[in-house]
Each structure stands twice: as structure tokens, then as C-alpha cells.
Tab-separated table of C-alpha atoms in Angstrom:
chain	number	residue	atom	x	y	z
L	271	MET	CA	8.908	-34.914	-107.894
L	272	MET	CA	9.118	-34.997	-104.124
L	273	ARG	CA	9.772	-31.583	-102.561
L	274	ASN	CA	10.566	-30.720	-98.944
L	275	PHE	CA	8.936	-27.855	-97.022
L	276	LYS	CA	9.527	-26.070	-93.726
L	277	ILE	CA	6.507	-24.431	-92.039
L	278	THR	CA	6.361	-22.032	-89.086
L	279	VAL	CA	3.071	-22.264	-87.222
L	280	GLU	CA	1.251	-20.205	-84.584
L	281	TYR	CA	-1.503	-21.946	-82.668
L	282	ASP	CA	-3.811	-21.565	-79.716
L	283	GLY	CA	-3.557	-25.006	-78.129
L	284	SER	CA	-6.676	-24.615	-75.938
L	285	ALA	CA	-8.930	-26.803	-78.078
L	286	TYR	CA	-6.403	-29.492	-79.025
L	287	GLY	CA	-5.039	-32.719	-77.586
L	288	GLY	CA	-1.509	-31.462	-78.324
L	289	TRP	CA	0.780	-31.548	-81.361
L	290	GLN	CA	0.951	-35.317	-81.907
L	291	ARG	CA	-1.660	-37.314	-83.813
L	292	GLN	CA	-3.748	-39.473	-81.479
L	293	ASP	CA	-6.932	-41.513	-81.544
L	294	ASN	CA	-9.198	-39.781	-79.074
L	295	ARG	CA	-8.620	-36.037	-79.593
L	296	ILE	CA	-7.918	-33.779	-82.497
L	297	SER	CA	-4.265	-32.716	-82.775
L	298	ILE	CA	-2.419	-29.824	-84.454
L	299	GLN	CA	-0.515	-32.322	-86.610
L	300	GLN	CA	-3.716	-33.890	-87.931
L	301	VAL	CA	-5.271	-30.506	-88.762
L	302	LEU	CA	-2.111	-29.416	-90.624
L	303	GLU	CA	-1.897	-32.695	-92.570
L	304	GLU	CA	-5.565	-32.426	-93.557
L	305	ALA	CA	-5.057	-28.818	-94.704
L	306	ILE	CA	-2.061	-29.847	-96.856
L	307	GLU	CA	-4.109	-32.673	-98.379
L	308	LYS	CA	-6.976	-30.279	-99.178
L	309	ILE	CA	-4.636	-27.908	-100.991
L	310	THR	CA	-2.214	-30.300	-102.709
L	311	GLY	CA	-4.287	-33.488	-102.945
L	312	GLN	CA	-1.370	-35.343	-101.319
L	313	LYS	CA	-1.369	-37.314	-98.087
L	314	VAL	CA	1.666	-36.177	-96.103
L	315	ALA	CA	3.219	-36.631	-92.658
L	316	VAL	CA	4.206	-33.399	-90.909
L	317	ILE	CA	7.251	-33.763	-88.657
L	318	GLY	CA	7.259	-31.318	-85.727
L	319	SER	CA	10.363	-29.860	-84.044
L	320	GLY	CA	8.969	-31.624	-80.994
L	321	ARG	CA	5.605	-32.394	-79.432
L	322	THR	CA	3.675	-29.822	-77.470
L	323	ASP	CA	1.269	-31.153	-74.811
L	324	ALA	CA	-2.507	-30.718	-74.820
L	325	GLY	CA	-3.363	-27.053	-74.180
L	326	VAL	CA	0.151	-25.721	-74.860
L	327	HIS	CA	0.394	-22.833	-77.340
L	328	ALA	CA	2.949	-21.975	-80.006
L	329	LEU	CA	4.080	-18.660	-81.422
L	330	ASN	CA	6.523	-20.268	-83.852
L	331	GLN	CA	6.385	-24.055	-83.884
L	332	VAL	CA	8.317	-25.495	-86.832
L	333	GLY	CA	7.391	-28.505	-88.935
L	334	SER	CA	8.607	-30.133	-92.141
L	335	PHE	CA	6.899	-32.293	-94.734
L	336	ARG	CA	7.728	-33.913	-98.055
L	337	CYS	CA	5.125	-33.580	-100.747
L	338	ALA	CA	4.922	-34.406	-104.484
L	339	THR	CA	3.108	-31.212	-105.452
L	340	LYS	CA	3.756	-28.832	-108.338
L	341	LEU	CA	2.088	-25.870	-106.613
L	342	PRO	CA	4.317	-22.850	-105.912
L	343	ALA	CA	5.207	-22.512	-102.217
L	344	ASN	CA	3.208	-19.291	-101.937
L	345	LYS	CA	0.035	-21.000	-103.221
L	346	ILE	CA	0.382	-23.760	-100.602
L	347	PHE	CA	0.978	-21.113	-97.924
L	348	MET	CA	-2.099	-19.048	-98.793
L	349	GLY	CA	-4.219	-22.123	-99.468
L	350	MET	CA	-3.411	-23.649	-96.085
L	351	ASN	CA	-4.245	-20.430	-94.237
L	352	SER	CA	-7.573	-20.230	-96.049
L	353	VAL	CA	-8.635	-23.731	-94.918
L	354	LEU	CA	-7.076	-23.843	-91.431
L	355	PRO	CA	-9.333	-23.071	-88.425
L	356	PRO	CA	-9.042	-19.642	-86.711
L	357	ASP	CA	-6.814	-21.021	-83.938
L	358	ILE	CA	-4.030	-22.220	-86.267
L	359	VAL	CA	-2.116	-20.057	-88.753
L	360	ILE	CA	0.934	-20.701	-90.937
L	361	LYS	CA	3.370	-17.798	-90.509
L	362	LYS	CA	5.920	-18.958	-93.057
L	363	LEU	CA	6.296	-21.751	-95.631
L	364	GLU	CA	9.660	-22.261	-97.324
L	365	GLU	CA	11.002	-24.892	-99.677
L	366	ARG	CA	14.096	-26.572	-98.266
L	367	ALA	CA	16.784	-28.984	-99.378
L	368	ASP	CA	15.747	-32.606	-99.309
L	369	ASP	CA	17.638	-33.386	-96.100
L	370	PHE	CA	15.956	-30.771	-93.863
L	371	ASN	CA	14.104	-32.395	-90.966
L	372	ALA	CA	12.316	-30.184	-88.397
L	373	LEU	CA	12.900	-32.645	-85.556
L	374	ARG	CA	16.439	-33.844	-86.205
L	375	ASP	CA	17.905	-30.492	-87.225
L	376	ALA	CA	16.558	-28.371	-84.329
L	377	LYS	CA	19.549	-26.874	-82.464
L	378	SER	CA	17.617	-25.343	-79.564
L	379	LYS	CA	14.146	-24.252	-78.496
L	380	ILE	CA	12.857	-21.311	-76.519
L	381	TYR	CA	9.747	-21.627	-74.388
L	382	ILE	CA	7.949	-18.847	-72.509
L	383	TYR	CA	5.853	-19.602	-69.435
L	384	LYS	CA	3.379	-16.981	-68.191
L	385	ILE	CA	2.258	-16.803	-64.563
L	386	LEU	CA	-0.405	-14.364	-63.396
L	387	ASN	CA	0.544	-13.698	-59.785
L	388	ARG	CA	-2.329	-11.914	-58.096
L	389	ARG	CA	-4.968	-12.763	-55.561
L	390	LEU	CA	-7.883	-12.686	-58.001
L	391	ARG	CA	-8.500	-15.060	-60.868
L	392	PRO	CA	-8.312	-13.412	-64.303
L	393	ALA	CA	-11.432	-12.825	-66.406
L	394	LEU	CA	-9.405	-11.801	-69.464
L	395	GLY	CA	-6.894	-14.152	-71.125
L	396	ARG	CA	-7.872	-17.096	-68.933
L	397	ASN	CA	-6.309	-19.644	-71.312
L	398	TYR	CA	-2.993	-17.817	-71.531
L	399	SER	CA	-1.426	-17.989	-68.073
L	400	TRP	CA	-1.208	-19.942	-64.814
L	401	HIS	CA	-3.023	-18.081	-62.082
L	402	VAL	CA	-0.973	-18.317	-58.847
L	403	ARG	CA	-2.670	-16.538	-55.957
L	404	PHE	CA	0.087	-16.807	-53.328
L	405	PRO	CA	2.596	-13.936	-53.441
L	406	LEU	CA	5.796	-15.037	-55.161
L	407	ASP	CA	9.286	-13.825	-54.259
L	408	ILE	CA	10.867	-13.122	-57.648
L	409	GLY	CA	14.359	-12.698	-56.164
L	410	LYS	CA	14.251	-16.224	-54.730
L	411	MET	CA	12.898	-17.636	-57.991
L	412	LYS	CA	15.750	-16.014	-59.928
L	413	LYS	CA	18.272	-17.424	-57.480
L	414	ALA	CA	16.814	-20.938	-57.829
L	415	ALA	CA	16.732	-20.604	-61.629
L	416	GLY	CA	20.460	-19.830	-61.522
L	417	TYR	CA	21.179	-23.523	-60.829
L	418	LEU	CA	19.507	-24.687	-64.062
L	419	PRO	CA	21.767	-23.556	-66.934
L	420	GLY	CA	24.350	-26.096	-68.025
L	421	THR	CA	24.388	-29.782	-68.905
L	422	HIS	CA	22.616	-31.948	-66.345
L	423	ASP	CA	20.687	-35.180	-66.036
L	424	PHE	CA	17.225	-33.618	-65.691
L	425	SER	CA	15.404	-36.813	-64.618
L	426	CYS	CA	13.908	-34.818	-61.716
L	427	PHE	CA	11.901	-32.758	-64.227
L	428	CYS	CA	11.000	-35.583	-66.609
L	429	ALA	CA	7.501	-37.105	-66.606
L	430	THR	CA	7.680	-40.551	-65.013
L	431	GLY	CA	7.491	-43.468	-67.406
L	432	THR	CA	9.071	-41.494	-70.265
L	433	ASP	CA	11.000	-43.813	-72.560
L	434	VAL	CA	14.125	-41.929	-73.681
L	435	GLN	CA	17.732	-43.029	-74.009
L	436	SER	CA	19.218	-40.146	-72.058
L	437	ARG	CA	17.783	-37.548	-69.723
L	438	VAL	CA	20.813	-35.330	-70.032
L	439	ARG	CA	19.953	-31.959	-71.567
L	440	THR	CA	21.695	-28.587	-71.834
L	441	ILE	CA	19.807	-25.500	-70.685
L	442	MET	CA	21.472	-22.455	-72.246
L	443	ASN	CA	19.528	-19.721	-70.540
L	444	ILE	CA	16.641	-18.966	-68.202
L	445	GLU	CA	15.263	-15.470	-67.649
L	446	ILE	CA	12.521	-14.250	-65.311
L	447	THR	CA	10.865	-10.885	-65.978
L	448	THR	CA	7.842	-9.164	-64.468
L	449	GLY	CA	5.140	-7.081	-66.144
L	450	ASP	CA	1.888	-5.283	-65.345
L	451	ASP	CA	-0.790	-6.501	-62.976
L	452	GLY	CA	1.128	-9.493	-61.578
L	453	LEU	CA	2.413	-10.952	-64.843
L	454	ILE	CA	5.612	-13.032	-64.583
L	455	GLU	CA	7.298	-14.364	-67.724
L	456	ILE	CA	9.873	-17.128	-67.581
L	457	LYS	CA	11.905	-17.800	-70.735
L	458	VAL	CA	13.865	-21.048	-71.028
L	459	GLU	CA	16.205	-21.970	-73.853
L	460	SER	CA	17.508	-25.519	-74.088
L	461	GLN	CA	19.133	-27.747	-76.681
L	462	GLY	CA	16.261	-30.147	-75.992
L	463	PHE	CA	13.407	-30.709	-73.566
L	464	LEU	CA	12.140	-33.830	-71.826
L	465	LYS	CA	8.418	-34.504	-71.461
L	466	TYR	CA	6.841	-31.909	-69.091
L	467	MET	CA	10.339	-30.507	-68.386
L	468	VAL	CA	9.439	-26.793	-68.596
L	469	ARG	CA	6.196	-27.276	-66.680
L	470	ASN	CA	7.974	-29.235	-63.930
L	471	ILE	CA	10.709	-26.589	-63.675
L	472	ILE	CA	8.009	-23.907	-63.347
L	473	GLY	CA	6.150	-25.873	-60.657
L	474	THR	CA	9.402	-26.125	-58.683
L	475	LEU	CA	10.243	-22.423	-59.130
L	476	VAL	CA	6.765	-21.529	-57.854
L	477	ASP	CA	7.379	-23.667	-54.736
L	478	VAL	CA	10.529	-21.591	-54.161
L	479	GLY	CA	8.695	-18.312	-54.826
L	480	ARG	CA	6.011	-19.260	-52.280
L	481	GLY	CA	8.626	-20.066	-49.655
L	482	LYS	CA	7.913	-23.811	-49.555
L	483	ARG	CA	11.533	-24.470	-50.561
L	484	GLU	CA	14.796	-22.578	-50.439
L	485	PRO	CA	16.470	-21.497	-53.702
L	486	GLU	CA	19.547	-23.574	-52.807
L	487	GLU	CA	17.445	-26.765	-52.834
L	488	MET	CA	17.319	-26.552	-56.623
L	489	LYS	CA	20.837	-27.997	-56.708
L	490	SER	CA	19.940	-31.103	-54.681
L	491	ILE	CA	16.659	-31.531	-56.575
L	492	ILE	CA	18.619	-31.790	-59.835
L	493	GLU	CA	21.206	-34.092	-58.224
L	494	SER	CA	18.480	-36.390	-56.864
L	495	LYS	CA	17.395	-37.322	-60.421
L	496	ASN	CA	14.105	-38.157	-58.740
L	497	ARG	CA	10.847	-36.778	-60.176
L	498	ASN	CA	9.142	-37.099	-56.762
L	499	ILE	CA	11.492	-34.550	-55.193
L	500	ALA	CA	10.640	-31.710	-57.619
L	501	GLY	CA	7.438	-29.620	-57.634
L	502	VAL	CA	4.112	-30.122	-59.388
L	503	THR	CA	3.613	-29.909	-63.141
L	504	ALA	CA	2.470	-26.350	-63.964
L	505	PRO	CA	-0.680	-26.148	-66.128
L	506	ALA	CA	-0.315	-26.379	-69.903
L	507	CYS	CA	-2.162	-23.123	-70.659
L	508	GLY	CA	0.729	-20.924	-69.422
L	509	LEU	CA	3.232	-22.441	-71.861
L	510	PHE	CA	4.167	-21.024	-75.277
L	511	LEU	CA	6.712	-22.463	-77.722
L	512	LYS	CA	8.366	-19.194	-78.773
L	513	GLU	CA	11.116	-20.194	-81.191
L	514	VAL	CA	12.996	-23.139	-82.677
L	515	LYS	CA	16.569	-22.471	-83.776
L	516	TYR	CA	18.228	-24.385	-86.631
A	263	MET	CA	-30.728	-0.320	-43.617
A	264	MET	CA	-29.817	0.609	-47.158
A	265	ARG	CA	-26.062	0.607	-47.842
A	266	ASN	CA	-24.180	1.794	-50.930
A	267	PHE	CA	-21.362	-0.144	-52.621
A	268	LYS	CA	-18.746	0.545	-55.275
A	269	ILE	CA	-17.473	-2.408	-57.323
A	270	THR	CA	-14.517	-2.644	-59.705
A	271	VAL	CA	-15.020	-5.326	-62.331
A	272	GLU	CA	-12.827	-7.096	-64.899
A	273	TYR	CA	-14.613	-8.863	-67.738
A	274	ASP	CA	-14.034	-10.590	-71.029
A	275	GLY	CA	-16.859	-9.130	-73.120
A	276	SER	CA	-16.627	-11.762	-75.897
A	277	ALA	CA	-19.716	-13.713	-74.823
A	278	TYR	CA	-21.930	-10.766	-73.817
A	279	GLY	CA	-24.311	-8.323	-75.452
A	280	GLY	CA	-22.524	-5.468	-73.638
A	281	TRP	CA	-22.842	-3.874	-70.218
A	282	GLN	CA	-26.479	-2.780	-70.363
A	283	ARG	CA	-29.427	-5.076	-69.585
A	284	GLN	CA	-31.351	-6.006	-72.729
A	285	ASP	CA	-33.985	-8.479	-73.817
A	286	ASN	CA	-32.283	-10.631	-76.395
A	287	ARG	CA	-28.742	-11.192	-75.053
A	288	ILE	CA	-27.155	-11.701	-71.677
A	289	SER	CA	-25.400	-8.587	-70.324
A	290	ILE	CA	-22.681	-7.948	-67.750
A	291	GLN	CA	-25.129	-5.878	-65.699
A	292	GLN	CA	-27.644	-8.728	-65.511
A	293	VAL	CA	-25.011	-11.277	-64.472
A	294	LEU	CA	-23.734	-8.944	-61.723
A	295	GLU	CA	-27.253	-8.224	-60.434
A	296	GLU	CA	-28.049	-11.938	-60.346
A	297	ALA	CA	-24.819	-12.659	-58.448
A	298	ILE	CA	-25.657	-9.963	-55.866
A	299	GLU	CA	-29.127	-11.426	-55.449
A	300	LYS	CA	-27.716	-14.925	-54.949
A	301	ILE	CA	-25.388	-13.709	-52.195
A	302	THR	CA	-27.524	-11.092	-50.422
A	303	GLY	CA	-31.044	-12.241	-51.300
A	304	GLN	CA	-31.764	-8.667	-52.486
A	305	LYS	CA	-32.846	-7.529	-55.926
A	306	VAL	CA	-30.616	-4.581	-56.855
A	307	ALA	CA	-29.862	-2.338	-59.821
A	308	VAL	CA	-26.171	-1.945	-60.635
A	309	ILE	CA	-25.267	1.461	-62.113
A	310	GLY	CA	-22.247	1.364	-64.440
A	311	SER	CA	-19.790	4.229	-65.001
A	312	GLY	CA	-21.013	3.943	-68.580
A	313	ARG	CA	-22.100	1.279	-71.024
A	314	THR	CA	-19.640	-0.870	-72.876
A	315	ASP	CA	-20.765	-2.275	-76.247
A	316	ALA	CA	-21.202	-5.955	-77.083
A	317	GLY	CA	-17.792	-7.649	-77.199
A	318	VAL	CA	-15.913	-4.805	-75.456
A	319	HIS	CA	-13.733	-5.820	-72.503
A	320	ALA	CA	-13.009	-4.145	-69.180
A	321	LEU	CA	-9.972	-4.251	-66.921
A	322	ASN	CA	-11.540	-1.968	-64.319
A	323	GLN	CA	-15.155	-1.071	-65.042
A	324	VAL	CA	-16.803	0.573	-62.031
A	325	GLY	CA	-20.358	0.116	-60.814
A	326	SER	CA	-22.407	1.102	-57.783
A	327	PHE	CA	-25.465	-0.424	-56.139
A	328	ARG	CA	-27.603	0.158	-53.085
A	329	CYS	CA	-28.533	-2.901	-51.080
A	330	ALA	CA	-30.266	-3.595	-47.739
A	331	THR	CA	-27.876	-6.347	-46.663
A	332	LYS	CA	-26.188	-6.930	-43.313
A	333	LEU	CA	-23.354	-8.966	-44.798
A	334	PRO	CA	-19.832	-7.560	-44.339
A	335	ALA	CA	-18.426	-6.113	-47.593
A	336	ASN	CA	-15.756	-8.810	-47.753
A	337	LYS	CA	-18.382	-11.573	-47.629
A	338	ILE	CA	-20.263	-10.014	-50.557
A	339	PHE	CA	-16.979	-9.659	-52.458
A	340	MET	CA	-15.936	-13.277	-51.985
A	341	GLY	CA	-19.468	-14.581	-52.447
A	342	MET	CA	-19.920	-12.777	-55.741
A	343	ASN	CA	-16.614	-14.082	-57.108
A	344	SER	CA	-17.606	-17.607	-56.173
A	345	VAL	CA	-20.859	-17.450	-58.170
A	346	LEU	CA	-19.768	-15.294	-61.123
A	347	PRO	CA	-18.804	-17.052	-64.384
A	348	PRO	CA	-15.088	-17.379	-65.294
A	349	ASP	CA	-15.221	-14.375	-67.654
A	350	ILE	CA	-16.307	-11.862	-64.972
A	351	VAL	CA	-14.445	-11.106	-61.731
A	352	ILE	CA	-14.913	-8.465	-59.025
A	353	LYS	CA	-11.537	-6.878	-58.294
A	354	LYS	CA	-12.687	-4.629	-55.466
A	355	LEU	CA	-15.858	-4.026	-53.448
A	356	GLU	CA	-16.000	-1.035	-51.119
A	357	GLU	CA	-18.762	0.499	-49.036
A	358	ARG	CA	-19.319	4.157	-49.937
A	359	ALA	CA	-21.258	7.132	-48.666
A	360	ASP	CA	-24.913	7.142	-49.655
A	361	ASP	CA	-24.441	9.739	-52.398
A	362	PHE	CA	-21.809	7.870	-54.442
A	363	ASN	CA	-23.025	7.114	-57.969
A	364	ALA	CA	-20.718	5.312	-60.430
A	365	LEU	CA	-22.219	7.074	-63.464
A	366	ARG	CA	-22.732	10.625	-62.213
A	367	ASP	CA	-19.478	10.903	-60.233
A	368	ALA	CA	-17.076	9.609	-62.921
A	369	LYS	CA	-14.549	12.374	-63.713
A	370	SER	CA	-12.823	10.687	-66.641
A	371	LYS	CA	-12.308	7.329	-68.284
A	372	ILE	CA	-9.333	5.676	-69.936
A	373	TYR	CA	-9.808	3.228	-72.789
A	374	ILE	CA	-7.118	1.138	-74.485
A	375	TYR	CA	-7.546	-0.053	-78.070
A	376	LYS	CA	-5.318	-2.867	-79.372
A	377	ILE	CA	-4.515	-3.276	-83.059
A	378	LEU	CA	-2.518	-6.231	-84.354
A	379	ASN	CA	-0.796	-4.833	-87.436
A	380	ARG	CA	0.666	-7.711	-89.386
A	381	ARG	CA	-0.081	-9.518	-92.613
A	382	LEU	CA	-1.241	-12.747	-90.988
A	383	ARG	CA	-4.335	-13.220	-88.886
A	384	PRO	CA	-3.574	-14.136	-85.248
A	385	ALA	CA	-4.210	-17.637	-83.910
A	386	LEU	CA	-3.556	-16.579	-80.299
A	387	GLY	CA	-5.616	-13.889	-78.548
A	388	ARG	CA	-8.086	-13.598	-81.439
A	389	ASN	CA	-10.723	-11.892	-79.262
A	390	TYR	CA	-8.331	-9.292	-77.906
A	391	SER	CA	-7.312	-7.101	-80.858
A	392	TRP	CA	-8.304	-5.760	-84.262
A	393	HIS	CA	-6.281	-7.446	-86.953
A	394	VAL	CA	-5.260	-4.846	-89.564
A	395	ARG	CA	-3.245	-6.373	-92.398
A	396	PHE	CA	-2.269	-3.194	-94.273
A	397	PRO	CA	0.989	-1.626	-93.013
A	398	LEU	CA	0.220	1.365	-90.790
A	399	ASP	CA	2.357	4.508	-90.573
A	400	ILE	CA	2.549	5.161	-86.842
A	401	GLY	CA	4.075	8.626	-87.292
A	402	LYS	CA	1.080	9.748	-89.353
A	403	MET	CA	-1.354	8.237	-86.857
A	404	LYS	CA	0.339	10.119	-83.998
A	405	LYS	CA	0.163	13.339	-85.976
A	406	ALA	CA	-3.571	12.843	-86.667
A	407	ALA	CA	-4.177	11.950	-83.003
A	408	GLY	CA	-2.616	15.281	-82.050
A	409	TYR	CA	-5.779	17.090	-83.237
A	410	LEU	CA	-8.025	15.227	-80.785
A	411	PRO	CA	-7.159	16.507	-77.286
A	412	GLY	CA	-9.239	19.431	-76.099
A	413	THR	CA	-12.924	20.309	-75.940
A	414	HIS	CA	-14.743	19.714	-79.213
A	415	ASP	CA	-18.148	18.811	-80.591
A	416	PHE	CA	-17.348	15.189	-81.475
A	417	SER	CA	-20.502	14.543	-83.549
A	418	CYS	CA	-18.252	13.138	-86.297
A	419	PHE	CA	-17.356	10.203	-84.014
A	420	CYS	CA	-20.805	9.661	-82.493
A	421	ALA	CA	-23.012	6.769	-83.643
A	422	THR	CA	-25.844	8.175	-85.767
A	423	GLY	CA	-29.219	8.340	-84.072
A	424	THR	CA	-27.682	8.742	-80.599
A	425	ASP	CA	-30.002	10.765	-78.384
A	426	VAL	CA	-27.818	12.997	-76.193
A	427	GLN	CA	-28.146	16.647	-75.218
A	428	SER	CA	-24.631	17.635	-76.162
A	429	ARG	CA	-21.926	16.022	-78.240
A	430	VAL	CA	-19.231	18.217	-76.772
A	431	ARG	CA	-16.608	16.210	-74.909
A	432	THR	CA	-13.110	16.872	-73.583
A	433	ILE	CA	-10.323	14.490	-74.561
A	434	MET	CA	-7.482	14.919	-72.102
A	435	ASN	CA	-4.905	12.678	-73.676
A	436	ILE	CA	-4.246	10.196	-76.472
A	437	GLU	CA	-1.123	8.053	-76.678
A	438	ILE	CA	-0.015	5.568	-79.332
A	439	THR	CA	2.630	2.973	-78.476
A	440	THR	CA	3.976	-0.064	-80.321
A	441	GLY	CA	4.910	-3.490	-78.982
A	442	ASP	CA	6.091	-6.895	-80.217
A	443	ASP	CA	4.943	-8.646	-83.369
A	444	GLY	CA	2.866	-5.757	-84.783
A	445	LEU	CA	0.975	-4.775	-81.639
A	446	ILE	CA	-0.220	-1.141	-81.499
A	447	GLU	CA	-1.873	0.217	-78.350
A	448	ILE	CA	-3.874	3.420	-78.378
A	449	LYS	CA	-4.821	4.915	-75.017
A	450	VAL	CA	-7.519	7.601	-74.869
A	451	GLU	CA	-8.558	9.530	-71.766
A	452	SER	CA	-11.680	11.657	-71.888
A	453	GLN	CA	-14.053	13.298	-69.463
A	454	GLY	CA	-16.793	11.374	-71.260
A	455	PHE	CA	-17.358	9.298	-74.375
A	456	LEU	CA	-20.159	9.280	-76.939
A	457	LYS	CA	-21.542	6.021	-78.306
A	458	TYR	CA	-18.849	4.263	-80.469
A	459	MET	CA	-16.591	7.326	-80.015
A	460	VAL	CA	-13.351	5.435	-79.335
A	461	ARG	CA	-14.049	2.867	-82.051
A	462	ASN	CA	-14.830	5.606	-84.603
A	463	ILE	CA	-11.661	7.505	-83.666
A	464	ILE	CA	-9.648	4.293	-84.143
A	465	GLY	CA	-11.271	3.585	-87.520
A	466	THR	CA	-10.302	7.093	-88.648
A	467	LEU	CA	-6.730	6.801	-87.319
A	468	VAL	CA	-6.349	3.520	-89.221
A	469	ASP	CA	-7.459	5.271	-92.433
A	470	VAL	CA	-4.682	7.793	-91.820
A	471	GLY	CA	-2.149	5.041	-91.011
A	472	ARG	CA	-3.019	3.258	-94.278
A	473	GLY	CA	-2.570	6.443	-96.274
A	474	LYS	CA	-6.227	6.804	-97.263
A	475	ARG	CA	-6.282	10.210	-95.548
A	476	GLU	CA	-3.753	12.795	-94.509
A	477	PRO	CA	-3.152	13.462	-90.783
A	478	GLU	CA	-4.207	17.096	-91.259
A	479	GLU	CA	-7.699	15.983	-92.355
A	480	MET	CA	-8.445	15.072	-88.732
A	481	LYS	CA	-9.058	18.782	-88.061
A	482	SER	CA	-11.672	19.152	-90.803
A	483	ILE	CA	-13.278	15.818	-89.895
A	484	ILE	CA	-13.875	17.116	-86.349
A	485	GLU	CA	-15.086	20.485	-87.662
A	486	SER	CA	-17.535	18.795	-90.063
A	487	LYS	CA	-19.528	17.351	-87.119
A	488	ASN	CA	-20.623	14.791	-89.696
A	489	ARG	CA	-20.402	11.080	-88.880
A	490	ASN	CA	-20.239	10.199	-92.591
A	491	ILE	CA	-16.939	12.027	-93.014
A	492	ALA	CA	-15.038	10.007	-90.404
A	493	GLY	CA	-13.786	6.404	-90.777
A	494	VAL	CA	-15.411	3.044	-90.029
A	495	THR	CA	-16.249	1.805	-86.536
A	496	ALA	CA	-13.349	-0.381	-85.375
A	497	PRO	CA	-14.362	-3.829	-84.053
A	498	ALA	CA	-15.421	-4.144	-80.407
A	499	CYS	CA	-12.940	-6.905	-79.523
A	500	GLY	CA	-9.924	-4.547	-79.567
A	501	LEU	CA	-11.408	-2.215	-76.940
A	502	PHE	CA	-10.690	-2.359	-73.190
A	503	LEU	CA	-12.074	-0.029	-70.524
A	504	LYS	CA	-8.897	0.436	-68.493
A	505	GLU	CA	-9.809	2.855	-65.702
A	506	VAL	CA	-12.529	5.136	-64.387
A	507	LYS	CA	-11.367	8.119	-62.353
A	508	TYR	CA	-13.510	9.673	-59.586
């Protein structure tokens, strides 16, 4: 009998070509599917709540898969964690009704982006933040971020050549907080994200923080719908998928 | 003319055999001395405020070295950072009076130990904490820690076979705080530390947190002066040298 499972996954994306299966690099999806096959003997397809790019991390990525196994959920959970590599761990595995789909049913996602804003490169945690050496004006970045919440055509933050029907998305919330030793955390919640959207938003906010642009320009950048007007794509290593809401 | 320098160093200890030069593994000290030689052309000996064990990290380790160079301090600073590997960075380099010695002049040191207390192993930051899967009672750990401050013979926490004149040390302060997702941080300040002292204290506090010992036993453990009575040595990867005071 076919059963349907929801998994919550933490991973360090440093060594992977991203979530999505691909020919030339190992992906999170492939490693998860191989682990499920080892434990259940079944070939399955794991559906992610969305793709994460090469080098992006996840605290709680969500996936779903259908599998004709008789093993209790807890056995699959423990079995998977015993065969998965040290940089991937299943935090939760639950059996769900047949119609649950991790991609289609996701209501919103929260990403965290970490910037280390100090003159010197970090020796510790090098794969877990973007090192920005120019001093950043947090007040200006917060002001610029204030233009983002709401429903907009976010073409300006979408990787060029992306094939999607609509580039309209709804950002519910964006929060910027500061921590010790130059750490800046930016939390973005949206009903959906376009390719590179968070990283392109961060690149643009950093331009504002450095004084290369005024906070008010954020409005015209969005209105331009032109990727060339916005800032650079921030590096993948600073990005963490924090939560998927259903 | 011989000049005297003080350096403040951040390092990720994961790939090193510790601070101290040794035959079979590369050390932080060796890498620093080689970097100084590359930049100044001078062979020097770097004196650390103390040794850190293999795998232990530092946010602000302090060293001193005497060197007959004419280069301005800032040139040495930038030069060293350009030749050091990504897991070591000089945060500060200052010229000091001839009698400054990073080891002899250290007044106290602050270490931080990070425990990740949750059922599941971490995928992210695996080299930066001790994963303890048994639930820990923080209240009991704080109570046990309360017996540590003051001047005591800490033989019970000193690696066996350590050749030192006295095992009396003064712990000024110990603080236990909790963070997100099972993170526990333990901060210890002492006028000096014996070999493995912090890690043996942590191992004993974890025994108390797990309920294997009562908080009050900490008193008799210290009084025993017997290493076999105290708990296991906690892993190196959770330990960070945070600050050296002069």
C-alpha cells in the first residue's frame, strides 16, 4: 500500500550542488532518495518545498514522498539518520494523508540571511555568513527593507532567464537584527520566492547600507521590474531556509 | 633593532594539532611563525598566552614575538593576513614595550564551551559544539557550577601526568546561559587553567545535568583532588578561547 510521508530536514549545503537532482554534482534530493531506498528498498521521488541553490543551508527544509513500505514511520526516521552523511539530518518524519504535497501545499517560507560586517575576514564559521568589510548603515537598510513587504512584481530580484508564469510574490515580513562582533541577520517571510530572490534583495540592501544607493531607491528598483537595476546576488553561504509553513 | 609585538588571533582549530609546535601535526604556532617569516624574512618564536588543545578554537588568542624588522606594524598585520590560511586570521597587531610577554603577563582568560543539547545530531556547525543527546537539567548544572569559583587545588580536573608545580588555580566566574534549539553556553573565567581543565569541568557538569551525580557532589569532587572522581573530558570542538586579559 502506498503511504505518504512528510520529512523535515536540516542540512549544511556547503558540499552540495543544491536541493535539486542534477547530473554533474551531488544534490540533497539525491542523497535523501538514496537513504530512503537503503532503508525501505523502494525507489522514491522526494518533493521539496522548493529548491535551495548550491551552498545554501537549511534548518528546516520540508519534503514529501510516497512509498510502498510497511516499516513504521519511526523505523524509517531512525534508519535514514543512521545512513545519511554528517551534513544532512532528518529532524522529523510524519505520515500524512495521501494528498499532502510539500511543494504545492507550502503557504509561506522564512529565510534567514547572515552577514558578517567587520573589516577582517572570519576564521570561524566561514561557510555560514557573507563577509562584508565596508561599514553598513543598519538604519538605512531597515528603511530600504520597508518598501519590500506587500504584493509586487519582483522581476527586479529574479534571476534572468527564469521561466515562471508570474513574478508577482507577496512578502509578509522582513526583519533586520544585529548581534555580536558585526553579525547582521535578515529574516524574510514570503508566500513564495523567485530564483535568487532573497540573495538579490540582500545584495541590494548591502548597496544601500554601504551608501551606494539611497533607501528610497528601493521603490523605483521594484517598479523597474528590471534585474539589471538591482544589486548583486549575495553569496549562497549566508542563506538558511529557516521554516516552511503549511 | 629588535622590536616586540602583540598579536590577537582568531582560529578554527578543526584542522590543527593545537596551538603548540609539534612533530607529527601542523600547529597554529607553526603557521603563524611561518607567516611572520614570509613577511619579515625573520625566523621568530611566537609565545602564546597558553596552549589550546587539538581541535579547540579561539576568538581572541593572544601571542607575542620579538622580531628585528623595519616594517611598519600595519604592513606586518596586512601581510600576515594575506598569507595565512582561511582558518586563521590576525585581528590585531600592536607594537609593545620590550618586556611584554603574552604568557607571563596574562592576568586571566575567558573560555566559552558550547553544548548542543537536543536528541538529533546537528548537520550545521558540526565542528562548533558538543552534541549531548540526553536532556540536561540546567538548574542542577548551575547549582554544581556554583562550587567552582574561588581558589582551589583543581587536581580533579587536571589531565593525569601533567607536570606542573601547583594545581591551585582561581576561578573568578562561571556562567551558564541557554539559547535557541538546545544551545547551552558555559563561560569560565580563571586566572589560569590546567591541562584539559575546562573540558573536564564541562564533562562533570554534564554528568550532573544528566542526573548521574548530584550538584552537591561537586564540592567533594574538588576536595578529592583525584582526576578519576570527576567526569569525562568533553570534546575539543565545543571549546573557544574567548579573551585573554592583561
